[in-house]
């Protein structure tokens, strides 16, 4: 089954062609980082306009790369949310238009669940369910209990900033470019992770939930009004990163034990971070850890097409796909 996937939840316009939920024939991503860099974050109106400009060329490019014609496509899968409303509408309307004109089925896919599917589709062996899913991205910090690729239950989330958002804000405080995650990781390599005693927040009433906004403020207060040396900058980055990852690892292992999961699956842009992967492997070797391959950690449409395939197999196909609506949260 050939699935054409479309992803426009935020600042990437992406289209992929995936066969039977696994074989990636094309995975085209155009990033808008250049457009938003000078604002230090995504400007929704600009994002929407760029999606309109590049949506059709990106679909064309994916078909060309996969050497597939539109009439060979069996299913259209589209990221339905969460994301920016205007951005989502462009992808969803492109998908509906394709489905309608081609007479093909169309299915909406949850972007956050698709991030976890990115790891599943990167993994050569079968996954043992139930397992714990950890999404660490610019918009989400969530733990899920997964019964299958298409069935999951949210068990914890962030009550304020997402972890990627905290990386981006701390990077901004340190004067680093947007998006800041990779710059913090690089800077932290030369830093002392214990120089500053930063800690992520605790959520008393729901101890597995996350809170990163206090951590970001602690960084701000630690350096406010001071001219930092290069070494001090690195120490701040390393100490912040240590605190954020300590918290994620602690809560993930607690949740996995609580729900008797032996496998942990990771997804989202922050999982690109090598330090996180190494620290987790050392701290919790008792779990089988499944990480997305590097091309699939950040937003992409291969994960949308892949999960779309499984949803289509497990659910009765949506008769009236024209009613698919974007959801922002
Ligand atoms: O999953 P993603 O592409 O988009 C969302 O769905 O949000 O994640 C983007 C986020 C950004 O906040 C970015 O700074 C962060 O992932 N990120 C990283 C790294 N690479 C990307 N954070 C920490 N370390 C990295 N190496
Ligand atoms: Zn994402």
mmCIF file of C-alpha atoms and ligand atoms in Angstrom:
data_model
loop_
_atom_site.group_PDB
_atom_site.id
_atom_site.type_symbol
_atom_site.label_atom_id
_atom_site.label_comp_id
_atom_site.label_asym_id
_atom_site.label_seq_id
_atom_site.Cartn_x
_atom_site.Cartn_y
_atom_site.Cartn_z
ATOM 1 C CA UNK A 1 0.000 0.000 0.000
ATOM 2 C CA UNK A 2 1.467 3.370 -1.036
ATOM 3 C CA UNK A 3 0.684 6.221 1.337
ATOM 4 C CA UNK A 4 1.320 9.891 0.574
ATOM 5 C CA UNK A 5 1.845 11.797 3.832
ATOM 6 C CA UNK A 6 1.596 15.558 4.374
ATOM 7 C CA UNK A 7 2.932 17.494 7.369
ATOM 8 C CA UNK A 8 2.424 21.231 7.976
ATOM 9 C CA UNK A 9 1.868 21.517 11.741
ATOM 10 C CA UNK A 10 4.467 24.239 12.329
ATOM 11 C CA UNK A 11 7.394 25.533 10.256
ATOM 12 C CA UNK A 12 8.204 22.548 8.032
ATOM 13 C CA UNK A 13 6.349 21.787 4.824
ATOM 14 C CA UNK A 14 6.829 18.078 4.230
ATOM 15 C CA UNK A 15 5.577 15.317 1.957
ATOM 16 C CA UNK A 16 6.586 11.647 1.979
ATOM 17 C CA UNK A 17 5.723 8.468 0.131
ATOM 18 C CA UNK A 18 5.848 5.374 2.335
ATOM 19 C CA UNK A 19 5.100 1.782 1.389
ATOM 20 C CA UNK A 20 3.265 -0.473 3.868
ATOM 21 C CA UNK A 21 4.023 1.794 6.828
ATOM 22 C CA UNK A 22 7.776 1.227 6.700
ATOM 23 C CA UNK A 23 9.660 1.600 3.420
ATOM 24 C CA UNK A 24 10.370 5.306 2.837
ATOM 25 C CA UNK A 25 10.422 5.981 -0.911
ATOM 26 C CA UNK A 26 10.602 9.763 -0.492
ATOM 27 C CA UNK A 27 10.815 12.098 2.509
ATOM 28 C CA UNK A 28 10.916 15.738 1.367
ATOM 29 C CA UNK A 29 11.153 18.466 4.020
ATOM 30 C CA UNK A 30 11.461 22.193 3.420
ATOM 31 C CA UNK A 31 12.342 24.045 6.564
ATOM 32 C CA UNK A 32 11.433 27.669 7.232
ATOM 33 C CA UNK A 33 14.173 28.297 9.794
ATOM 34 C CA UNK A 34 15.639 31.104 7.641
ATOM 35 C CA UNK A 35 12.262 32.859 7.629
ATOM 36 C CA UNK A 36 11.745 32.839 11.415
ATOM 37 C CA UNK A 37 15.359 33.076 12.667
ATOM 38 C CA UNK A 38 15.401 36.859 12.984
ATOM 39 C CA UNK A 39 12.278 36.749 15.229
ATOM 40 C CA UNK A 40 13.715 34.060 17.537
ATOM 41 C CA UNK A 41 10.612 31.892 17.074
ATOM 42 C CA UNK A 42 7.933 30.866 14.581
ATOM 43 C CA UNK A 43 5.701 33.692 13.303
ATOM 44 C CA UNK A 44 2.412 31.898 12.442
ATOM 45 C CA UNK A 45 1.296 34.250 9.662
ATOM 46 C CA UNK A 46 4.651 33.960 7.869
ATOM 47 C CA UNK A 47 4.630 30.183 8.331
ATOM 48 C CA UNK A 48 1.206 29.907 6.645
ATOM 49 C CA UNK A 49 2.224 31.996 3.651
ATOM 50 C CA UNK A 50 5.356 29.915 3.107
ATOM 51 C CA UNK A 51 3.334 26.659 3.353
ATOM 52 C CA UNK A 52 1.056 27.940 0.579
ATOM 53 C CA UNK A 53 4.043 28.764 -1.635
ATOM 54 C CA UNK A 54 5.847 25.442 -1.276
ATOM 55 C CA UNK A 55 3.103 22.847 -0.674
ATOM 56 C CA UNK A 56 2.611 21.818 -4.314
ATOM 57 C CA UNK A 57 6.329 21.851 -5.261
ATOM 58 C CA UNK A 58 7.055 19.702 -2.176
ATOM 59 C CA UNK A 59 4.364 17.149 -3.163
ATOM 60 C CA UNK A 60 5.744 17.130 -6.724
ATOM 61 C CA UNK A 61 9.266 16.571 -5.472
ATOM 62 C CA UNK A 62 8.180 13.651 -3.259
ATOM 63 C CA UNK A 63 6.409 11.931 -6.179
ATOM 64 C CA UNK A 64 9.439 12.471 -8.428
ATOM 65 C CA UNK A 65 11.889 11.135 -5.838
ATOM 66 C CA UNK A 66 9.724 8.057 -5.188
ATOM 67 C CA UNK A 67 9.140 7.612 -8.934
ATOM 68 C CA UNK A 68 5.464 7.209 -8.213
ATOM 69 C CA UNK A 69 2.545 8.798 -10.059
ATOM 70 C CA UNK A 70 -0.447 10.210 -8.191
ATOM 71 C CA UNK A 71 -2.789 7.481 -9.429
ATOM 72 C CA UNK A 72 -0.514 4.813 -7.865
ATOM 73 C CA UNK A 73 -1.044 6.337 -4.402
ATOM 74 C CA UNK A 74 -3.547 4.297 -2.313
ATOM 75 C CA UNK A 75 -4.091 6.584 0.667
ATOM 76 C CA UNK A 76 -3.497 10.220 1.663
ATOM 77 C CA UNK A 77 -2.479 10.771 5.308
ATOM 78 C CA UNK A 78 -2.266 14.238 6.789
ATOM 79 C CA UNK A 79 -1.145 15.690 10.119
ATOM 80 C CA UNK A 80 -4.368 16.905 11.709
ATOM 81 C CA UNK A 81 -2.833 18.507 14.828
ATOM 82 C CA UNK A 82 -1.700 19.621 17.301
ATOM 83 C CA UNK A 83 -0.090 22.620 15.659
ATOM 84 C CA UNK A 84 -0.668 26.120 14.347
ATOM 85 C CA UNK A 85 -4.211 26.399 13.051
ATOM 86 C CA UNK A 86 -3.413 28.251 9.828
ATOM 87 C CA UNK A 87 -0.483 25.988 9.022
ATOM 88 C CA UNK A 88 -2.557 22.848 9.619
ATOM 89 C CA UNK A 89 -5.374 24.081 7.377
ATOM 90 C CA UNK A 90 -3.021 24.316 4.401
ATOM 91 C CA UNK A 91 -1.838 20.711 4.697
ATOM 92 C CA UNK A 92 -5.342 19.417 5.427
ATOM 93 C CA UNK A 93 -6.874 21.226 2.463
ATOM 94 C CA UNK A 94 -4.096 20.006 0.164
ATOM 95 C CA UNK A 95 -4.781 16.445 1.369
ATOM 96 C CA UNK A 96 -8.556 16.719 0.945
ATOM 97 C CA UNK A 97 -8.160 18.187 -2.533
ATOM 98 C CA UNK A 98 -5.836 15.379 -3.601
ATOM 99 C CA UNK A 99 -8.175 12.726 -2.171
ATOM 100 C CA UNK A 100 -11.241 14.264 -3.778
ATOM 101 C CA UNK A 101 -9.744 14.702 -7.220
ATOM 102 C CA UNK A 102 -8.066 11.275 -7.220
ATOM 103 C CA UNK A 103 -10.962 9.399 -5.619
ATOM 104 C CA UNK A 104 -8.636 8.041 -2.889
ATOM 105 C CA UNK A 105 -9.252 7.688 0.850
ATOM 106 C CA UNK A 106 -7.802 10.249 3.259
ATOM 107 C CA UNK A 107 -6.997 9.936 6.956
ATOM 108 C CA UNK A 108 -6.050 12.439 9.699
ATOM 109 C CA UNK A 109 -3.014 11.614 11.871
ATOM 110 C CA UNK A 110 -2.016 12.935 15.291
ATOM 111 C CA UNK A 111 1.393 14.603 14.923
ATOM 112 C CA UNK A 112 2.570 13.755 18.453
ATOM 113 C CA UNK A 113 1.718 10.053 18.112
ATOM 114 C CA UNK A 114 3.441 10.103 14.729
ATOM 115 C CA UNK A 115 6.675 11.271 16.417
ATOM 116 C CA UNK A 116 6.662 7.974 18.336
ATOM 117 C CA UNK A 117 5.886 6.051 15.173
ATOM 118 C CA UNK A 118 9.063 7.579 13.665
ATOM 119 C CA UNK A 119 11.073 5.478 16.151
ATOM 120 C CA UNK A 120 8.997 2.360 15.493
ATOM 121 C CA UNK A 121 9.537 2.646 11.748
ATOM 122 C CA UNK A 122 13.293 3.122 12.320
ATOM 123 C CA UNK A 123 13.509 -0.114 14.332
ATOM 124 C CA UNK A 124 14.128 -3.354 12.451
ATOM 125 C CA UNK A 125 12.692 -5.727 15.089
ATOM 126 C CA UNK A 126 9.095 -6.048 16.331
ATOM 127 C CA UNK A 127 8.253 -3.807 19.304
ATOM 128 C CA UNK A 128 7.094 -5.355 22.576
ATOM 129 C CA UNK A 129 3.782 -3.827 23.741
ATOM 130 C CA UNK A 130 2.646 -2.283 26.006
ATOM 131 C CA UNK A 131 5.554 0.138 25.971
ATOM 132 C CA UNK A 132 6.203 3.662 27.143
ATOM 133 C CA UNK A 133 6.347 6.519 24.604
ATOM 134 C CA UNK A 134 8.333 9.693 25.375
ATOM 135 C CA UNK A 135 7.768 12.730 23.132
ATOM 136 C CA UNK A 136 10.309 15.537 23.565
ATOM 137 C CA UNK A 137 9.751 18.301 21.044
ATOM 138 C CA UNK A 138 9.393 22.044 20.673
ATOM 139 C CA UNK A 139 5.678 21.837 21.450
ATOM 140 C CA UNK A 140 5.369 18.755 23.676
ATOM 141 C CA UNK A 141 6.833 16.874 26.580
ATOM 142 C CA UNK A 142 4.568 13.872 27.023
ATOM 143 C CA UNK A 143 4.553 10.292 28.226
ATOM 144 C CA UNK A 144 2.211 7.780 26.577
ATOM 145 C CA UNK A 145 1.307 4.176 27.214
ATOM 146 C CA UNK A 146 1.259 2.412 23.832
ATOM 147 C CA UNK A 147 -0.706 -0.779 23.126
ATOM 148 C CA UNK A 148 0.071 -0.705 19.410
ATOM 149 C CA UNK A 149 1.480 1.868 16.954
ATOM 150 C CA UNK A 150 -1.995 3.332 16.547
ATOM 151 C CA UNK A 151 -3.292 3.065 20.120
ATOM 152 C CA UNK A 152 -1.912 5.173 22.925
ATOM 153 C CA UNK A 153 -2.982 6.804 26.140
ATOM 154 C CA UNK A 154 -1.513 10.054 27.480
ATOM 155 C CA UNK A 155 -0.210 9.589 31.032
ATOM 156 C CA UNK A 156 1.884 12.737 31.642
ATOM 157 C CA UNK A 157 2.534 16.106 30.031
ATOM 158 C CA UNK A 158 4.135 19.475 30.689
ATOM 159 C CA UNK A 159 2.124 21.982 32.676
ATOM 160 C CA UNK A 160 4.017 24.939 31.142
ATOM 161 C CA UNK A 161 6.942 25.059 28.657
ATOM 162 C CA UNK A 162 7.804 22.086 26.470
ATOM 163 C CA UNK A 163 11.380 20.850 26.822
ATOM 164 C CA UNK A 164 12.382 21.994 23.303
ATOM 165 C CA UNK A 165 10.820 25.381 24.022
ATOM 166 C CA UNK A 166 12.966 25.618 27.183
ATOM 167 C CA UNK A 167 16.083 24.783 25.122
ATOM 168 C CA UNK A 168 15.120 27.490 22.617
ATOM 169 C CA UNK A 169 14.459 30.090 25.349
ATOM 170 C CA UNK A 170 17.684 29.344 27.218
ATOM 171 C CA UNK A 171 19.546 29.585 23.908
ATOM 172 C CA UNK A 172 17.985 32.993 23.341
ATOM 173 C CA UNK A 173 19.045 34.103 26.849
ATOM 174 C CA UNK A 174 22.611 33.020 25.958
ATOM 175 C CA UNK A 175 22.437 34.898 22.648
ATOM 176 C CA UNK A 176 22.463 31.730 20.496
ATOM 177 C CA UNK A 177 20.567 31.380 17.190
ATOM 178 C CA UNK A 178 17.085 29.826 16.766
ATOM 179 C CA UNK A 179 16.209 26.974 17.118
ATOM 180 C CA UNK A 180 18.557 26.728 20.041
ATOM 181 C CA UNK A 181 18.549 23.012 20.957
ATOM 182 C CA UNK A 182 21.501 21.956 18.790
ATOM 183 C CA UNK A 183 23.517 25.062 19.838
ATOM 184 C CA UNK A 184 22.984 24.306 23.534
ATOM 185 C CA UNK A 185 24.081 20.710 22.944
ATOM 186 C CA UNK A 186 27.252 21.886 21.193
ATOM 187 C CA UNK A 187 28.083 24.523 23.826
ATOM 188 C CA UNK A 188 27.433 22.073 26.672
ATOM 189 C CA UNK A 189 30.171 19.729 25.415
ATOM 190 C CA UNK A 190 32.829 22.075 26.872
ATOM 191 C CA UNK A 191 30.858 22.858 30.038
ATOM 192 C CA UNK A 192 30.692 21.605 33.625
ATOM 193 C CA UNK A 193 27.169 20.167 34.140
ATOM 194 C CA UNK A 194 27.427 20.562 37.918
ATOM 195 C CA UNK A 195 28.645 24.175 38.036
ATOM 196 C CA UNK A 196 25.059 25.454 38.513
ATOM 197 C CA UNK A 197 22.597 23.528 40.712
ATOM 198 C CA UNK A 198 19.651 23.907 38.306
ATOM 199 C CA UNK A 199 16.617 21.639 38.742
ATOM 200 C CA UNK A 200 13.450 21.130 36.719
ATOM 201 C CA UNK A 201 10.115 21.806 38.416
ATOM 202 C CA UNK A 202 8.045 19.343 40.453
ATOM 203 C CA UNK A 203 4.292 19.081 39.943
ATOM 204 C CA UNK A 204 2.992 18.096 43.380
ATOM 205 C CA UNK A 205 -0.474 16.926 42.407
ATOM 206 C CA UNK A 206 0.753 14.857 39.426
ATOM 207 C CA UNK A 207 4.401 13.857 40.024
ATOM 208 C CA UNK A 208 4.928 12.438 36.517
ATOM 209 C CA UNK A 209 3.984 15.729 34.864
ATOM 210 C CA UNK A 210 6.732 18.086 33.703
ATOM 211 C CA UNK A 211 7.481 21.748 34.367
ATOM 212 C CA UNK A 212 10.356 23.575 32.666
ATOM 213 C CA UNK A 213 9.414 27.206 32.984
ATOM 214 C CA UNK A 214 11.061 27.606 36.448
ATOM 215 C CA UNK A 215 14.253 26.029 35.131
ATOM 216 C CA UNK A 216 14.404 28.550 32.309
ATOM 217 C CA UNK A 217 13.842 31.406 34.791
ATOM 218 C CA UNK A 218 16.566 30.013 37.086
ATOM 219 C CA UNK A 219 18.996 30.229 34.149
ATOM 220 C CA UNK A 220 17.918 33.804 33.502
ATOM 221 C CA UNK A 221 18.458 34.818 37.146
ATOM 222 C CA UNK A 222 21.814 33.011 37.343
ATOM 223 C CA UNK A 223 23.294 35.062 34.529
ATOM 224 C CA UNK A 224 21.312 38.304 34.677
ATOM 225 C CA UNK A 225 23.471 41.418 34.646
ATOM 226 C CA UNK A 226 26.709 39.428 34.277
ATOM 227 C CA UNK A 227 29.181 39.371 31.427
ATOM 228 C CA UNK A 228 29.791 35.625 30.960
ATOM 229 C CA UNK A 229 33.101 34.173 29.829
ATOM 230 C CA UNK A 230 33.006 31.491 27.124
ATOM 231 C CA UNK A 231 33.595 28.859 29.839
ATOM 232 C CA UNK A 232 30.741 30.195 31.991
ATOM 233 C CA UNK A 233 28.391 30.121 28.979
ATOM 234 C CA UNK A 234 29.305 26.485 28.403
ATOM 235 C CA UNK A 235 28.780 25.709 32.104
ATOM 236 C CA UNK A 236 25.292 27.288 32.010
ATOM 237 C CA UNK A 237 24.370 25.278 28.892
ATOM 238 C CA UNK A 238 25.736 22.032 30.361
ATOM 239 C CA UNK A 239 24.043 22.575 33.754
ATOM 240 C CA UNK A 240 20.702 23.422 32.134
ATOM 241 C CA UNK A 241 20.893 20.398 29.847
ATOM 242 C CA UNK A 242 21.829 18.105 32.739
ATOM 243 C CA UNK A 243 18.865 19.350 34.817
ATOM 244 C CA UNK A 244 16.370 18.944 31.943
ATOM 245 C CA UNK A 245 17.550 15.440 31.033
ATOM 246 C CA UNK A 246 17.818 14.261 34.662
ATOM 247 C CA UNK A 247 14.155 15.132 35.059
ATOM 248 C CA UNK A 248 13.076 13.384 31.842
ATOM 249 C CA UNK A 249 15.045 10.238 32.676
ATOM 250 C CA UNK A 250 13.755 10.127 36.258
ATOM 251 C CA UNK A 251 10.081 10.505 35.285
ATOM 252 C CA UNK A 252 10.347 8.178 32.285
ATOM 253 C CA UNK A 253 11.852 5.335 34.290
ATOM 254 C CA UNK A 254 9.298 5.854 37.070
ATOM 255 C CA UNK A 255 6.420 5.720 34.568
ATOM 256 C CA UNK A 256 7.856 2.666 32.803
ATOM 257 C CA UNK A 257 8.157 0.814 36.132
ATOM 258 C CA UNK A 258 4.672 1.879 37.192
ATOM 259 C CA UNK A 259 3.118 0.591 33.970
ATOM 260 C CA UNK A 260 5.403 -2.456 33.755
ATOM 261 C CA UNK A 261 6.892 -1.483 30.405
ATOM 262 C CA UNK A 262 10.218 -3.002 29.384
ATOM 263 C CA UNK A 263 10.536 -0.948 26.224
ATOM 264 C CA UNK A 264 10.756 2.839 25.908
ATOM 265 C CA UNK A 265 10.183 4.579 22.569
ATOM 266 C CA UNK A 266 11.369 8.150 21.950
ATOM 267 C CA UNK A 267 10.228 10.836 19.525
ATOM 268 C CA UNK A 268 10.549 14.555 18.762
ATOM 269 C CA UNK A 269 13.326 16.998 17.876
ATOM 270 C CA UNK A 270 15.041 16.958 21.287
ATOM 271 C CA UNK A 271 15.759 13.225 20.840
ATOM 272 C CA UNK A 272 18.352 14.291 18.248
ATOM 273 C CA UNK A 273 20.508 15.156 21.257
ATOM 274 C CA UNK A 274 23.403 12.674 21.565
ATOM 275 C CA UNK A 275 24.009 13.507 25.212
ATOM 276 C CA UNK A 276 20.411 12.534 26.023
ATOM 277 C CA UNK A 277 20.749 9.221 24.190
ATOM 278 C CA UNK A 278 24.025 8.387 25.947
ATOM 279 C CA UNK A 279 22.846 9.450 29.405
ATOM 280 C CA UNK A 280 19.616 7.478 29.077
ATOM 281 C CA UNK A 281 21.441 4.357 27.872
ATOM 282 C CA UNK A 282 23.797 4.526 30.874
ATOM 283 C CA UNK A 283 21.165 5.472 33.469
ATOM 284 C CA UNK A 284 18.496 2.950 32.475
ATOM 285 C CA UNK A 285 20.068 -0.052 30.711
ATOM 286 C CA UNK A 286 17.218 -2.279 31.970
ATOM 287 C CA UNK A 287 14.907 -0.893 29.248
ATOM 288 C CA UNK A 288 14.995 -1.607 25.540
ATOM 289 C CA UNK A 289 15.333 1.913 24.102
ATOM 290 C CA UNK A 290 14.051 2.699 20.634
ATOM 291 C CA UNK A 291 15.153 6.027 19.157
ATOM 292 C CA UNK A 292 14.159 7.573 15.832
ATOM 293 C CA UNK A 293 16.820 7.486 13.141
ATOM 294 C CA UNK A 294 18.312 10.978 12.784
ATOM 295 C CA UNK A 295 16.367 11.971 9.681
ATOM 296 C CA UNK A 296 13.115 11.158 11.480
ATOM 297 C CA UNK A 297 13.505 12.943 14.856
ATOM 298 C CA UNK A 298 12.505 16.367 13.591
ATOM 299 C CA UNK A 299 9.157 17.096 11.931
ATOM 300 C CA UNK A 300 8.689 15.019 8.786
ATOM 301 C CA UNK A 301 5.915 13.472 6.713
ATOM 302 C CA UNK A 302 7.289 9.900 6.610
ATOM 303 C CA UNK A 303 6.075 9.403 10.186
ATOM 304 C CA UNK A 304 2.625 10.740 9.163
ATOM 305 C CA UNK A 305 2.367 8.396 6.163
ATOM 306 C CA UNK A 306 3.676 5.490 8.276
ATOM 307 C CA UNK A 307 1.216 5.919 11.124
ATOM 308 C CA UNK A 308 -1.552 6.717 8.605
ATOM 309 C CA UNK A 309 -1.066 3.233 7.138
ATOM 310 C CA UNK A 310 -1.615 1.595 10.566
ATOM 311 C CA UNK A 311 -4.609 3.783 11.417
ATOM 312 C CA UNK A 312 -6.189 2.915 8.099
ATOM 313 C CA UNK A 313 -5.705 -0.809 8.819
ATOM 314 C CA UNK A 314 -7.067 -0.607 12.355
ATOM 315 C CA UNK A 315 -9.967 1.804 11.938
ATOM 316 C CA UNK A 316 -12.845 1.650 9.531
ATOM 317 C CA UNK A 317 -11.913 4.153 6.816
ATOM 318 C CA UNK A 318 -13.378 7.576 7.308
ATOM 319 C CA UNK A 319 -16.213 7.771 4.763
ATOM 320 C CA UNK A 320 -16.558 11.509 4.849
ATOM 321 C CA UNK A 321 -12.961 12.678 5.025
ATOM 322 C CA UNK A 322 -14.017 16.174 4.010
ATOM 323 C CA UNK A 323 -15.073 16.627 7.643
ATOM 324 C CA UNK A 324 -11.485 16.146 8.914
ATOM 325 C CA UNK A 325 -10.785 19.209 11.038
ATOM 326 C CA UNK A 326 -7.555 20.697 12.336
ATOM 327 C CA UNK A 327 -7.003 20.669 16.109
ATOM 328 C CA UNK A 328 -4.516 22.995 17.714
ATOM 329 C CA UNK A 329 -4.020 21.292 21.100
HETATM 330 O O1 LIG B 1 9.856 17.749 16.866
HETATM 331 P P1 LIG B 1 10.294 19.086 16.393
HETATM 332 O O2 LIG B 1 11.005 19.162 15.059
HETATM 333 O O3 LIG B 1 9.098 20.081 16.270
HETATM 334 C C1 LIG B 1 7.982 20.080 17.125
HETATM 335 O O4 LIG B 1 7.082 19.254 16.917
HETATM 336 O O5 LIG B 1 8.051 20.890 18.063
HETATM 337 O O6 LIG B 1 11.225 19.692 17.557
HETATM 338 C C2 LIG B 1 11.858 20.929 17.469
HETATM 339 C C3 LIG B 1 12.572 21.186 18.790
HETATM 340 C C4 LIG B 1 13.160 22.582 18.922
HETATM 341 O O7 LIG B 1 12.761 23.130 20.151
HETATM 342 C C5 LIG B 1 14.673 22.341 18.877
HETATM 343 O O8 LIG B 1 15.428 23.291 19.595
HETATM 344 C C6 LIG B 1 14.770 20.977 19.517
HETATM 345 O O9 LIG B 1 13.666 20.261 18.979
HETATM 346 N N1 LIG B 1 16.030 20.289 19.179
HETATM 347 C C7 LIG B 1 16.973 19.947 20.096
HETATM 348 C C8 LIG B 1 18.042 19.367 19.364
HETATM 349 N N2 LIG B 1 17.703 19.374 18.037
HETATM 350 C C9 LIG B 1 16.463 19.940 17.941
HETATM 351 N N3 LIG B 1 16.998 20.077 21.431
HETATM 352 C C10 LIG B 1 18.089 19.646 22.091
HETATM 353 N N4 LIG B 1 19.159 19.099 21.465
HETATM 354 C C11 LIG B 1 19.191 18.931 20.124
HETATM 355 N N5 LIG B 1 20.249 18.400 19.523
HETATM 356 ZN ZN1 LIG B 2 6.906 17.747 15.931
#
